[in-house]
Tab-separated table of C-alpha atoms and ligand atoms in Angstrom:
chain	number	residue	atom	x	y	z
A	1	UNK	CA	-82.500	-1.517	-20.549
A	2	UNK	CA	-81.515	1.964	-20.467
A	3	UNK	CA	-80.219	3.615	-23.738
A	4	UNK	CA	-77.288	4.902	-21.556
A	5	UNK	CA	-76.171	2.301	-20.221
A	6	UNK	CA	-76.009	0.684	-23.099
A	7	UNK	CA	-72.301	0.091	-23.847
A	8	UNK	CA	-70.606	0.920	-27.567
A	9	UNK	CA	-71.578	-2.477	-29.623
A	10	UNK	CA	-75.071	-2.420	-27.806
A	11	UNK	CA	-75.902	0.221	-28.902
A	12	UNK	CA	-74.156	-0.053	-32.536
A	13	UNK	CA	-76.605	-3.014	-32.334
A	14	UNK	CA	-80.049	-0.792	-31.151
A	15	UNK	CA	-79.235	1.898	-33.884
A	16	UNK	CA	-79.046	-0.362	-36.757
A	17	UNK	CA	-81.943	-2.075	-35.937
A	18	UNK	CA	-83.759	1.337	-35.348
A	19	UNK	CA	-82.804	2.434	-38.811
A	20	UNK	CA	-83.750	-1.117	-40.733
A	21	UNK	CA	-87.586	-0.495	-38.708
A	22	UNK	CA	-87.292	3.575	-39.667
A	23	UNK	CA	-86.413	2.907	-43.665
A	24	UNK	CA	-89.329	0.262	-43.683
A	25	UNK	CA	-91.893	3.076	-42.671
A	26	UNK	CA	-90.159	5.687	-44.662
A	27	UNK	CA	-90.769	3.307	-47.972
A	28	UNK	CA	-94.467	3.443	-47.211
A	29	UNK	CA	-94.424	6.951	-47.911
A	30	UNK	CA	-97.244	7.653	-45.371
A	31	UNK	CA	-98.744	11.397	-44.843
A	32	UNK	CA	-99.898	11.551	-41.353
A	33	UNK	CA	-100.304	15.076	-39.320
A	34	UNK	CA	-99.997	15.377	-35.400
A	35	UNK	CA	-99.123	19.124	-35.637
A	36	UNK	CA	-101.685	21.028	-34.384
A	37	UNK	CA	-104.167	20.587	-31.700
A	38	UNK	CA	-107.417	20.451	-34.328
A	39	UNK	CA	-110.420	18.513	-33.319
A	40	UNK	CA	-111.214	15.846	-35.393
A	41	UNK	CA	-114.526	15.753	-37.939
A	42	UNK	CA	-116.264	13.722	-35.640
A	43	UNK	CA	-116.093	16.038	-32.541
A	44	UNK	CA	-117.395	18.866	-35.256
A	45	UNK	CA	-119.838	16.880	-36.121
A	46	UNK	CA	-121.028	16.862	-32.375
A	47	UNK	CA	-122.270	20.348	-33.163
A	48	UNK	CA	-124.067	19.828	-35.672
A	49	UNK	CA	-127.575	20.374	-34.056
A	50	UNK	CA	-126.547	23.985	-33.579
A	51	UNK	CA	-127.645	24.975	-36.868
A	52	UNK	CA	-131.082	23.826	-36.190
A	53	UNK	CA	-131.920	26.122	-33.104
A	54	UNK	CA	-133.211	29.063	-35.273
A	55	UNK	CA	-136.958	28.157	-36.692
A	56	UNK	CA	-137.875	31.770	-38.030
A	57	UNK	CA	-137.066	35.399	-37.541
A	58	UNK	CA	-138.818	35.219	-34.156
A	59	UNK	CA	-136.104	32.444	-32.845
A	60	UNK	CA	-132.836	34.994	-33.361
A	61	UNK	CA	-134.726	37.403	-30.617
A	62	UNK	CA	-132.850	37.189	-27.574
A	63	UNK	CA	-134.722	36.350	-23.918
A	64	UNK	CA	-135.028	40.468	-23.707
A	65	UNK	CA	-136.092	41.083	-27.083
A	66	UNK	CA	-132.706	42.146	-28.643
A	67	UNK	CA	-133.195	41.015	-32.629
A	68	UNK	CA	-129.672	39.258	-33.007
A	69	UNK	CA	-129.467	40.007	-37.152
A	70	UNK	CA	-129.102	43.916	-36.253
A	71	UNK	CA	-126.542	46.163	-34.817
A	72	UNK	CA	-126.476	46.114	-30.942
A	73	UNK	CA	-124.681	44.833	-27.776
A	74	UNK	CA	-121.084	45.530	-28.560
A	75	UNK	CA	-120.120	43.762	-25.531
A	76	UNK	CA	-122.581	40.854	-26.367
A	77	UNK	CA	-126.038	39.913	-25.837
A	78	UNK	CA	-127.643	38.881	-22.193
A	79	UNK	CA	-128.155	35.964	-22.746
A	80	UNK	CA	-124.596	34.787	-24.137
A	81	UNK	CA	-123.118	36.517	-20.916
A	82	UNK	CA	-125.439	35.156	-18.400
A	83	UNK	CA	-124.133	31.230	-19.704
A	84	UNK	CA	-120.497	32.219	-20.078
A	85	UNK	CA	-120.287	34.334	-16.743
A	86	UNK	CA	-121.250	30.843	-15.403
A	87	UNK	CA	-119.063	29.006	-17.197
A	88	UNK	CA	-116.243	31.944	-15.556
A	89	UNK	CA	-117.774	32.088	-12.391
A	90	UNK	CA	-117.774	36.218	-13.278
A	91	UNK	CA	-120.444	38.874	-13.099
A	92	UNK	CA	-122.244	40.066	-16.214
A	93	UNK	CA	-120.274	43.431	-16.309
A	94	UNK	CA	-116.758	41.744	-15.973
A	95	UNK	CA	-117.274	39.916	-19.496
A	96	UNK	CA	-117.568	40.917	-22.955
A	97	UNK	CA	-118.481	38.387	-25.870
A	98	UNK	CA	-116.392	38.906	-28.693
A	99	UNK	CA	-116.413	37.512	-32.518
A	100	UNK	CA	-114.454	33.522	-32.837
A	101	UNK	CA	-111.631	33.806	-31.576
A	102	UNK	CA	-109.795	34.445	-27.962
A	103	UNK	CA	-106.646	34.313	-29.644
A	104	UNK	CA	-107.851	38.050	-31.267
A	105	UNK	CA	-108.915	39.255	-28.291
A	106	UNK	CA	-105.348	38.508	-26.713
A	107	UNK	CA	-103.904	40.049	-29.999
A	108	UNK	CA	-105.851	43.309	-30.027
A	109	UNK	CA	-105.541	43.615	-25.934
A	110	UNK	CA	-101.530	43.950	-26.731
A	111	UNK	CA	-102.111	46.118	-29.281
A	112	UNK	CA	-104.452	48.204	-27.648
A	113	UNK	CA	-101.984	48.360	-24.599
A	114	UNK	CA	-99.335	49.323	-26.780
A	115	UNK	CA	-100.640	52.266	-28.924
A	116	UNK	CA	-103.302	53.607	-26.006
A	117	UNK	CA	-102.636	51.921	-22.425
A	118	UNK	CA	-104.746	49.704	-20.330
A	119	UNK	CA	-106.254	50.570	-17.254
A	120	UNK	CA	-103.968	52.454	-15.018
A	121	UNK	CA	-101.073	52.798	-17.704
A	122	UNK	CA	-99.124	55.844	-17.076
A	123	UNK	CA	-97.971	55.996	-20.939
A	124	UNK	CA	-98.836	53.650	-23.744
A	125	UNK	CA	-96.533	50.275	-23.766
A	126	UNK	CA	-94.944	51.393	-27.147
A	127	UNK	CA	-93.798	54.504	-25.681
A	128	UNK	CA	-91.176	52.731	-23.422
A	129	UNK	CA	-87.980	52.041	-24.735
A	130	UNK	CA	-88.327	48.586	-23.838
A	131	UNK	CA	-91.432	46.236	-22.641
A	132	UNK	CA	-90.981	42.621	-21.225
A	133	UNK	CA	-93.326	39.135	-21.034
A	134	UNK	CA	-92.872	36.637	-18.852
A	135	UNK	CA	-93.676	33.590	-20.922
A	136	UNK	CA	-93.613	30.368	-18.768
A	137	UNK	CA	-92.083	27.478	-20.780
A	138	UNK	CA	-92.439	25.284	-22.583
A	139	UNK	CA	-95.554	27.220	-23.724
A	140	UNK	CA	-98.466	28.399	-26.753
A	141	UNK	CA	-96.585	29.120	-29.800
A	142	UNK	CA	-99.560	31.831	-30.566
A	143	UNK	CA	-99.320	33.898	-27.263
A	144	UNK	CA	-95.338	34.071	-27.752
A	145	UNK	CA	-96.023	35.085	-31.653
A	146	UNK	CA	-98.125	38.103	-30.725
A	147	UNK	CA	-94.830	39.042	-28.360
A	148	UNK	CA	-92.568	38.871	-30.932
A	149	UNK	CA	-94.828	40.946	-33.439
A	150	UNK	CA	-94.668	44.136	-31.107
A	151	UNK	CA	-90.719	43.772	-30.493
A	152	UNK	CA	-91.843	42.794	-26.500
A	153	UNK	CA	-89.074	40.629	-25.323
A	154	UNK	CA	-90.243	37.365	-23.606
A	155	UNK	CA	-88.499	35.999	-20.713
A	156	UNK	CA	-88.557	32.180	-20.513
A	157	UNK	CA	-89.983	31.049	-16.713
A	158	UNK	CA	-90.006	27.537	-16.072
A	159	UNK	CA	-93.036	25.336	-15.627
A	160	UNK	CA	-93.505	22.964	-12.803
A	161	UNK	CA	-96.010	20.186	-11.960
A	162	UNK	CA	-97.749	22.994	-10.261
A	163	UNK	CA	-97.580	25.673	-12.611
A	164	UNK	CA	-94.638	28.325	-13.318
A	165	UNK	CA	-91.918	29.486	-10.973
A	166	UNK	CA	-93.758	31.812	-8.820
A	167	UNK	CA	-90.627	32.631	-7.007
A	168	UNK	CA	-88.880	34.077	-10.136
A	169	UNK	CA	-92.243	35.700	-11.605
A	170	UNK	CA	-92.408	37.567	-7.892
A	171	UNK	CA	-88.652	38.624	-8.057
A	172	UNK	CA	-89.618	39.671	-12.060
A	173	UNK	CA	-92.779	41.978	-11.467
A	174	UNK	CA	-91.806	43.430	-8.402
A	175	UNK	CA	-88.549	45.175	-9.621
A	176	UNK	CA	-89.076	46.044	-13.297
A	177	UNK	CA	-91.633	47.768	-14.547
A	178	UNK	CA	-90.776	47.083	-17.749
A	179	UNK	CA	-92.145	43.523	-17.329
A	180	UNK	CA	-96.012	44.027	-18.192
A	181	UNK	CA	-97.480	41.036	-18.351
A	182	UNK	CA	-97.481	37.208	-18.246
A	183	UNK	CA	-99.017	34.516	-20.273
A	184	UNK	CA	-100.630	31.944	-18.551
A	185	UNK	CA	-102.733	28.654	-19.327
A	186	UNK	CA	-103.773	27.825	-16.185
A	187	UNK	CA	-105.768	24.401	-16.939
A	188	UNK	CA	-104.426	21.779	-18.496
A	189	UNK	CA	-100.966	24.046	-20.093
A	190	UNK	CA	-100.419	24.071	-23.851
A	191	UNK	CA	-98.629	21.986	-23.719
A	192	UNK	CA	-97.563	20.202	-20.666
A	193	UNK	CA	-101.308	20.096	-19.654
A	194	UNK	CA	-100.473	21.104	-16.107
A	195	UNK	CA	-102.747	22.206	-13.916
A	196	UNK	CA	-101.717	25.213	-11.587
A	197	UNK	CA	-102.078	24.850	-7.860
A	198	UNK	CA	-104.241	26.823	-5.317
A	199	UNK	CA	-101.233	28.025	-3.809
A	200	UNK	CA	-99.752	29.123	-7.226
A	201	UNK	CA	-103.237	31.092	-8.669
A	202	UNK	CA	-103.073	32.676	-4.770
A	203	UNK	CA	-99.365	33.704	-5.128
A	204	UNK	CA	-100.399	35.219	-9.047
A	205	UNK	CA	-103.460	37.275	-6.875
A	206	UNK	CA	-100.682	38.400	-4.518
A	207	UNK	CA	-98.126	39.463	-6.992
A	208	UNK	CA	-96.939	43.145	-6.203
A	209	UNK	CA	-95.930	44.484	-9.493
A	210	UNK	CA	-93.956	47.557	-9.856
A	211	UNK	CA	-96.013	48.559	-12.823
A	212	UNK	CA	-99.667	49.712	-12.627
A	213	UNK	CA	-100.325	48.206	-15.942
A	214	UNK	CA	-99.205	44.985	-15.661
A	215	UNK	CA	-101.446	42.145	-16.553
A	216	UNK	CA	-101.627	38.367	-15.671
A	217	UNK	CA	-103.297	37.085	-19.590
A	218	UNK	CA	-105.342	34.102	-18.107
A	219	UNK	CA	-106.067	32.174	-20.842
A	220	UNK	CA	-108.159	29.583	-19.766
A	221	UNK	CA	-108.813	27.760	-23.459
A	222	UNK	CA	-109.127	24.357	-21.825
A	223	UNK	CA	-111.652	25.241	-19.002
A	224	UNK	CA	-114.120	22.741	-19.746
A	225	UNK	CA	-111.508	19.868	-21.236
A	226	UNK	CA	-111.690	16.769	-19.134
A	227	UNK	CA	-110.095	13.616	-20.539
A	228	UNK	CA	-110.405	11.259	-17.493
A	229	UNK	CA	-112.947	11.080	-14.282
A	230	UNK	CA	-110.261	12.617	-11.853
A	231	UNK	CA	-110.719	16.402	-13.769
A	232	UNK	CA	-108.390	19.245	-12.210
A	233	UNK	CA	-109.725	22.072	-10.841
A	234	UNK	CA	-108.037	25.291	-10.800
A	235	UNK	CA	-108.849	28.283	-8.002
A	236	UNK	CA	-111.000	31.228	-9.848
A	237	UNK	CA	-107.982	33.945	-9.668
A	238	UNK	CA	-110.764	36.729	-10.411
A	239	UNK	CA	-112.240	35.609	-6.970
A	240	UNK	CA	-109.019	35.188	-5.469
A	241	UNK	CA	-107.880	38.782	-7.045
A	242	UNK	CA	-110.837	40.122	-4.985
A	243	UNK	CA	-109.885	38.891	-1.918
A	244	UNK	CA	-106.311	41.066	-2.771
A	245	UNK	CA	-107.897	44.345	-4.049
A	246	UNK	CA	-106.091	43.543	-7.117
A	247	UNK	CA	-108.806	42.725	-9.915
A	248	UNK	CA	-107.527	45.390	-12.164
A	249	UNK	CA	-104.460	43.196	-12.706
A	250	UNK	CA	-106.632	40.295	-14.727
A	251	UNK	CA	-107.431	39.510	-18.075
A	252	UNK	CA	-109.072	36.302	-18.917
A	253	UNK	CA	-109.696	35.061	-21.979
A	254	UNK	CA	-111.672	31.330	-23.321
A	255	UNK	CA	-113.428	30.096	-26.488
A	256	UNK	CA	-115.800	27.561	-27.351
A	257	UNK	CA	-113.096	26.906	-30.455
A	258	UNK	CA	-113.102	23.425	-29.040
A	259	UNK	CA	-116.178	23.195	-27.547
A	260	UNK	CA	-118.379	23.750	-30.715
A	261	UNK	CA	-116.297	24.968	-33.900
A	262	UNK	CA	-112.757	25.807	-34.146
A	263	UNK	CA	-112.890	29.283	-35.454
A	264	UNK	CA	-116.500	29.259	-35.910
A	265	UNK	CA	-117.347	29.622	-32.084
A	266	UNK	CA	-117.338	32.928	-29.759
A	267	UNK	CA	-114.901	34.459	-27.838
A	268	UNK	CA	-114.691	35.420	-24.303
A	269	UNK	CA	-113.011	38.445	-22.504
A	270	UNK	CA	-113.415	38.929	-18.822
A	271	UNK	CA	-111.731	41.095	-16.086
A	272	UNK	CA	-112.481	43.777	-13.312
A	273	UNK	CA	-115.242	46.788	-14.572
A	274	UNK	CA	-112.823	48.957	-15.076
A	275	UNK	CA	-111.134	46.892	-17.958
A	276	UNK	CA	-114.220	46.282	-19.378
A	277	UNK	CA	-115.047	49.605	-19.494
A	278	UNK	CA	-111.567	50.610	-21.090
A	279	UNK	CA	-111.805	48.198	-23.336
A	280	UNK	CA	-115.165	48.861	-24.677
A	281	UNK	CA	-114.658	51.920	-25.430
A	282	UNK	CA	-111.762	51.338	-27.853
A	283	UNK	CA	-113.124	48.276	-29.031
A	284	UNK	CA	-116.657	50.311	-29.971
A	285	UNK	CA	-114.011	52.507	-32.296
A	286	UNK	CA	-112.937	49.039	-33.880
A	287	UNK	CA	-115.792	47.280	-34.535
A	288	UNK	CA	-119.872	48.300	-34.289
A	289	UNK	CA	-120.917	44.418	-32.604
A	290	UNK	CA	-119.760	41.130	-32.615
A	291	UNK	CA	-121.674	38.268	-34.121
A	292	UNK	CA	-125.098	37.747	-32.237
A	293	UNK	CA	-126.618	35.257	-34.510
A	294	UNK	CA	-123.679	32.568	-33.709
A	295	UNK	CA	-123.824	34.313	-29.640
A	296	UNK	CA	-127.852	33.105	-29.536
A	297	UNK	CA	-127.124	29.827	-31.421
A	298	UNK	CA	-124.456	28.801	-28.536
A	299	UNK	CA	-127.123	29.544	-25.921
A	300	UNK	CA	-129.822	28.113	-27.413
A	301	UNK	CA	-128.166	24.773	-28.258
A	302	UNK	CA	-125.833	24.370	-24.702
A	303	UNK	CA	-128.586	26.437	-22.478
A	304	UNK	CA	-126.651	25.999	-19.362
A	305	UNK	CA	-123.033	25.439	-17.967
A	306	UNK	CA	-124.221	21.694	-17.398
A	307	UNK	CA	-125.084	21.379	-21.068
A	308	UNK	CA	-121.485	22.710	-22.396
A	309	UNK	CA	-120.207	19.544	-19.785
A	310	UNK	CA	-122.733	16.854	-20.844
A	311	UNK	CA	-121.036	17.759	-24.346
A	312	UNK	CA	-117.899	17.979	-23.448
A	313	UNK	CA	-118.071	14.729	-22.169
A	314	UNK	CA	-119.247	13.401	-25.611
A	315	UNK	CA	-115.686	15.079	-27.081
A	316	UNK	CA	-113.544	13.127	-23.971
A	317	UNK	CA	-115.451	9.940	-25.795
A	318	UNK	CA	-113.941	10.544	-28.706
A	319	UNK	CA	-110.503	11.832	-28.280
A	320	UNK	CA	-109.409	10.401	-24.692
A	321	UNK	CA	-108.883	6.863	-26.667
A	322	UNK	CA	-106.626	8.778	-28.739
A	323	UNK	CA	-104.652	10.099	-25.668
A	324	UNK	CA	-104.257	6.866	-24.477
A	325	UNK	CA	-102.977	5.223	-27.732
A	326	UNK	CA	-100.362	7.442	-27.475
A	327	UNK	CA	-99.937	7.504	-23.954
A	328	UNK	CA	-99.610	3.325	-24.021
A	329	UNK	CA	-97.348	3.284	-27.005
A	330	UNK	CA	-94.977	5.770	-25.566
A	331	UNK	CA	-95.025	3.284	-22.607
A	332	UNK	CA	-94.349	-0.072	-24.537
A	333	UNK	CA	-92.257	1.625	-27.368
A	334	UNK	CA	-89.610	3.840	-25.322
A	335	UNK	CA	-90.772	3.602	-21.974
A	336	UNK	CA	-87.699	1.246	-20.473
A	337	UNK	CA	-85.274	3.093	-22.292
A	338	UNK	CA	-84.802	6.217	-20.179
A	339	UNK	CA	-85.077	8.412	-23.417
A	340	UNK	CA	-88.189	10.407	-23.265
A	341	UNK	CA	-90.197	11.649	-20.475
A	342	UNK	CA	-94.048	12.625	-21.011
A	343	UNK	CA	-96.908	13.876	-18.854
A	344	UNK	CA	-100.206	12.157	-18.788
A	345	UNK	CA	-102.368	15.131	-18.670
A	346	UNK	CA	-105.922	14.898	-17.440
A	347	UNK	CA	-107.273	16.993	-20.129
A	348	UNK	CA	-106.475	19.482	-22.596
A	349	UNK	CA	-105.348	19.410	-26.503
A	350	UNK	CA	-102.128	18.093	-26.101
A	351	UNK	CA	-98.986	15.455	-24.591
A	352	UNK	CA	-96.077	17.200	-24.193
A	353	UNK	CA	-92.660	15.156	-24.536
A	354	UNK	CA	-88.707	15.680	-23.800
A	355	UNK	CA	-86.182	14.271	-25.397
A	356	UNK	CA	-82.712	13.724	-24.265
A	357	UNK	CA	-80.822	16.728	-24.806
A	358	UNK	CA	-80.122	18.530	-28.397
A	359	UNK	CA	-82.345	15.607	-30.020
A	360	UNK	CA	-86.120	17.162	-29.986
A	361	UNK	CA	-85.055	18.941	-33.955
A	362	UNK	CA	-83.595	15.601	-34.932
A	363	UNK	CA	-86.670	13.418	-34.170
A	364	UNK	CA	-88.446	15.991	-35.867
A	365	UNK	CA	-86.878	15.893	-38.910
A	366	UNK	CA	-87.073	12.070	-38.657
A	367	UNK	CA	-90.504	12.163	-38.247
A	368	UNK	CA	-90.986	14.441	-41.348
A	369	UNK	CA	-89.031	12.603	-43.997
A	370	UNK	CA	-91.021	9.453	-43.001
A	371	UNK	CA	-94.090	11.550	-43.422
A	372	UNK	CA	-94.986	12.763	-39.721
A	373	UNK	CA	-95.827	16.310	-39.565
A	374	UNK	CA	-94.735	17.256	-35.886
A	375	UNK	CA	-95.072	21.158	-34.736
A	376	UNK	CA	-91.351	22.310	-35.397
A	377	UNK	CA	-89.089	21.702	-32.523
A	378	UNK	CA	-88.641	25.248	-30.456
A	379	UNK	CA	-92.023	26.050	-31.285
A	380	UNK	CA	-92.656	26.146	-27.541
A	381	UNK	CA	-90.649	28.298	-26.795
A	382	UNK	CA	-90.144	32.126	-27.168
A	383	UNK	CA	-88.472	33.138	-30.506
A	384	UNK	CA	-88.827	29.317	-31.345
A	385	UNK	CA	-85.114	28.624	-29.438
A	386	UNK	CA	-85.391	25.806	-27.306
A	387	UNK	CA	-82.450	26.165	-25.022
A	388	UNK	CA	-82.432	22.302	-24.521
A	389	UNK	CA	-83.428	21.449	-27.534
A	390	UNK	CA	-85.381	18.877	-25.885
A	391	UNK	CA	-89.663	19.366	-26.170
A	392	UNK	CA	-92.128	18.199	-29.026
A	393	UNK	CA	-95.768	18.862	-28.109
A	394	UNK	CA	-98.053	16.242	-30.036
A	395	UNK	CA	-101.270	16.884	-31.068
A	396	UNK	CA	-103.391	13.230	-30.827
A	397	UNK	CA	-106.885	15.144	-31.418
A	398	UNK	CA	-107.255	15.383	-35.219
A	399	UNK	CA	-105.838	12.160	-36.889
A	400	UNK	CA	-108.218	9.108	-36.710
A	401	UNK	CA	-106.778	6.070	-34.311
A	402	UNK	CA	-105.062	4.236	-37.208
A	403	UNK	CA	-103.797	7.015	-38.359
A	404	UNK	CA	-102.820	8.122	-34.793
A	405	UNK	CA	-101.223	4.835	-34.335
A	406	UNK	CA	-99.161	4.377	-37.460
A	407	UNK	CA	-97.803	8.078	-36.632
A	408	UNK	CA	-96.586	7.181	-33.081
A	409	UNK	CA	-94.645	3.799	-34.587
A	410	UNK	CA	-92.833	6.441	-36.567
A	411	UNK	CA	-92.538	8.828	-34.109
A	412	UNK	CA	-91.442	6.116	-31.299
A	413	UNK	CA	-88.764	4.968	-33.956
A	414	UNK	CA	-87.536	8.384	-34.281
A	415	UNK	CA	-86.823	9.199	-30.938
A	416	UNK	CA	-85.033	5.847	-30.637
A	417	UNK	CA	-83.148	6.510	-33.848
A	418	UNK	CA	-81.874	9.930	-32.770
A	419	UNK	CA	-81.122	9.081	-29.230
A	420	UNK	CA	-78.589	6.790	-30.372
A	421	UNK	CA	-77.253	8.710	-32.467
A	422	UNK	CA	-76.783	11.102	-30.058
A	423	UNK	CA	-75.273	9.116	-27.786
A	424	UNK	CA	-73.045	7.572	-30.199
A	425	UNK	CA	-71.625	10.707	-30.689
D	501	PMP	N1	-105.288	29.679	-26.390
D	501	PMP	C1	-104.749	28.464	-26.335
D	501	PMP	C2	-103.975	28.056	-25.134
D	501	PMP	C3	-104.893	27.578	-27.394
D	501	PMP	O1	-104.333	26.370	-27.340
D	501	PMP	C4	-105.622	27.988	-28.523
D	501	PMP	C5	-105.799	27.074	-29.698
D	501	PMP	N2	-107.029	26.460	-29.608
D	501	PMP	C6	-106.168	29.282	-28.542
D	501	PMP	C7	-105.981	30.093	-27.453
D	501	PMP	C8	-106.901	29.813	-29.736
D	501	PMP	O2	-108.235	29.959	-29.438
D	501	PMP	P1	-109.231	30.743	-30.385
D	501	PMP	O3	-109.649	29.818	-31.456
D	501	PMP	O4	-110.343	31.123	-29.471
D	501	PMP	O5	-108.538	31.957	-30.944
């Protein structure tokens, strides 16, 4: 029956049996974490072989004879760009391999843009009085973090099953050059894990901005992060930003942070030539290279785009039970109740849920004093505001099943708990 519907001693009736089942799990004093999309020891573990690949010093020479233990290659070795440019479906020139993490590269792209340009910047971002991001929502906590460190206002756009308002992001660019870039996740969303539409990545190669430097950030984290046999597939906007004359107006970004070690892997930057080049010449000011050893030990254990999938499919064994624990108990525990409404993503990190209405920091808070750690409520959102108050994004990777499952009894309580309240209000 629907919570709604539900008239006053019903559901007088629901709540107090909610609360009885909530107190007996609080008693148990349980510490269980679904906060943060972490792969579990046992996908780690996956990787393991990597740190067998080198035999001697002869083994950390790269297939043209680069030694990977000195200096060299700022933008990363040959090798390293020839598997990732697959993995992109870019040229060797459009990439550069960076250190672990994507996230840095986004970071130090903003910052760069801020105190010396981009590409085609008339003036530094900082030197406006104002600069603007569209941030489609709900969306990566990170990307709207490294907004809200350089004083760039976000805009919130909204997400649909095909990716964000396009309409609204056209209207946006075209008439204020303020508005300098976007953040996007285009497979499998952090963390609604949509995937965007051909017609959506062609509408992004189309966009006409007003500014010169504005970017679309493609981060495309989850490129290789299939949880079921029906895998989306996205359109290669580089490709399709071509076809427009407009490759300048790209940045993408991935990681193998979930593909081999989460913070322990290697970064990936890739975009027209004449970003690269930009780029590279800053980032040879910052930083003399980038870790080779750990760029040869990637190649040498994956060796090919088809050996980074045979792999990944080893990670879907292990987590995409875990999806579907939760994905069933949302079902059985609150799925008649017209309370909650989920996506069942076909891959990525995380399942995205909404709540009824001003309850998302309620469950939350239910969910911690029983001992559920849940990323705050907000958190997907720009400056952490939630206009609804309405989305929790949980994070089934890291716990192990039990763990997984006594967590979503709690957390299926919760919403229960305060939806009743709510409505009892
Ligand atoms: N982008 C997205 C969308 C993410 O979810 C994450 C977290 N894994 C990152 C970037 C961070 O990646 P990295 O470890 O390469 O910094």
């Amino acid at each position: 029956m629907l919570l709604t519907e539900m008239n006053k001693e019903e559901l007088s009736a629901f709540r107090s049996e909610c609360e009885k089942e909530y107190e007996g799990y609080k008693a148990k004093g349980m510490k269980l974490d679904m906060s943060r999309g972490k792969p579990s020891t046992e996908q780690l573990d996956l990787a393991m072989p990597m740190f067998d690949v080198f035999t001697n010093a002869a083994s950390m020479l790269t297939s043209d004879g680069i030694d990977c233990r000195n200096y060299g290659c700022l933008t990363g070795i040959h090798d390293a760009k020839v598997l990732f440019g697959d993995l992109l479906g870019v040229k060797e020139e459009e990439l550069i391999i960076g250190g672990n993490s994507s996230l840095a590269m986004m970071f130090d792209t903003v910052s760069r843009a801020m105190t010396h340009g981009l590409y085609g910047s008339e003036k530094p971002w900082g030197k406006y009085d104002k600069v603007k991001f569209l941030c489609p929502v709900p969306g990566y906590d990170r990307h709207f973090a490294i907004c809200e460190s350089f004083g760039i206002e976000m805009i919130n756009i909204p997400m649909h099953s095909d990716g964000p308002d396009m309409d609204m992001i056209e209207k946006l660019v075209s008439e204020d050059e303020t508005v300098k870039g976007i953040w996007c996740v285009p497979l499998y969303s952090n963390p609604d894990g949509i995937a965007y539409s051909d017609e959506t990545v062609k509408r992004f190669a189309n966009l006409s901005p007003k500014a010169s430097d504005f970017r679309i950030f493609w981060d495309n984290a989850y490129c290789v992060h299939h949880l079921t046999d029906t895998p989306d597939k996205i359109l290669n906007i580089f490709d399709e930003c071509k076809k427009t004359g407009k490759e300048d107006m790209v940045l993408i970004f991935a990681s193998t942070s979930k593909i081999s070690f989460s913070g322990a892997g290697v970064a990936i930057m890739a975009g027209s030539v004449n970003n690269m080049k930009q780029i590279t010449k800053l980032m040879g000011i910052q930083c003399i290279s980038y870790d080779k050893i750990n760029q040869l030990r990637h190649v040498k254990y994956f060796k090919s785009v088809d050996g980074i999938m045979e792999h990944m499919a080893k990670h879907r064994a292990i987590i995409a039970p875990k999806f579907n624990l939760v994905l069933d108990m949302l079902d059985s525990e609150v799925g008649e109740l017209g309370i909650l409404e989920w996506n069942k993503p076909n891959g990525g990190y995380f399942i995205s849920v909404n709540t009824l209405e001003g309850c998302a920091k309620r469950v939350v808070q239910l969910c911690a004093e029983a001992g559920v750690v849940l990323t705050s409520a907000g958190a997907t959102f720009p400056y952490g505001k939630d206009p609804h108050d309405r989305n929790i994004r949980i994070a089934p990777t890291y716990p192990p099943l039990a763990e997984l499952e006594a967590a979503m009894k709690i957390f299926c309580v919760s919403v229960k708990l305060a939806s009743a309240e709510n409505l009892s209000k």
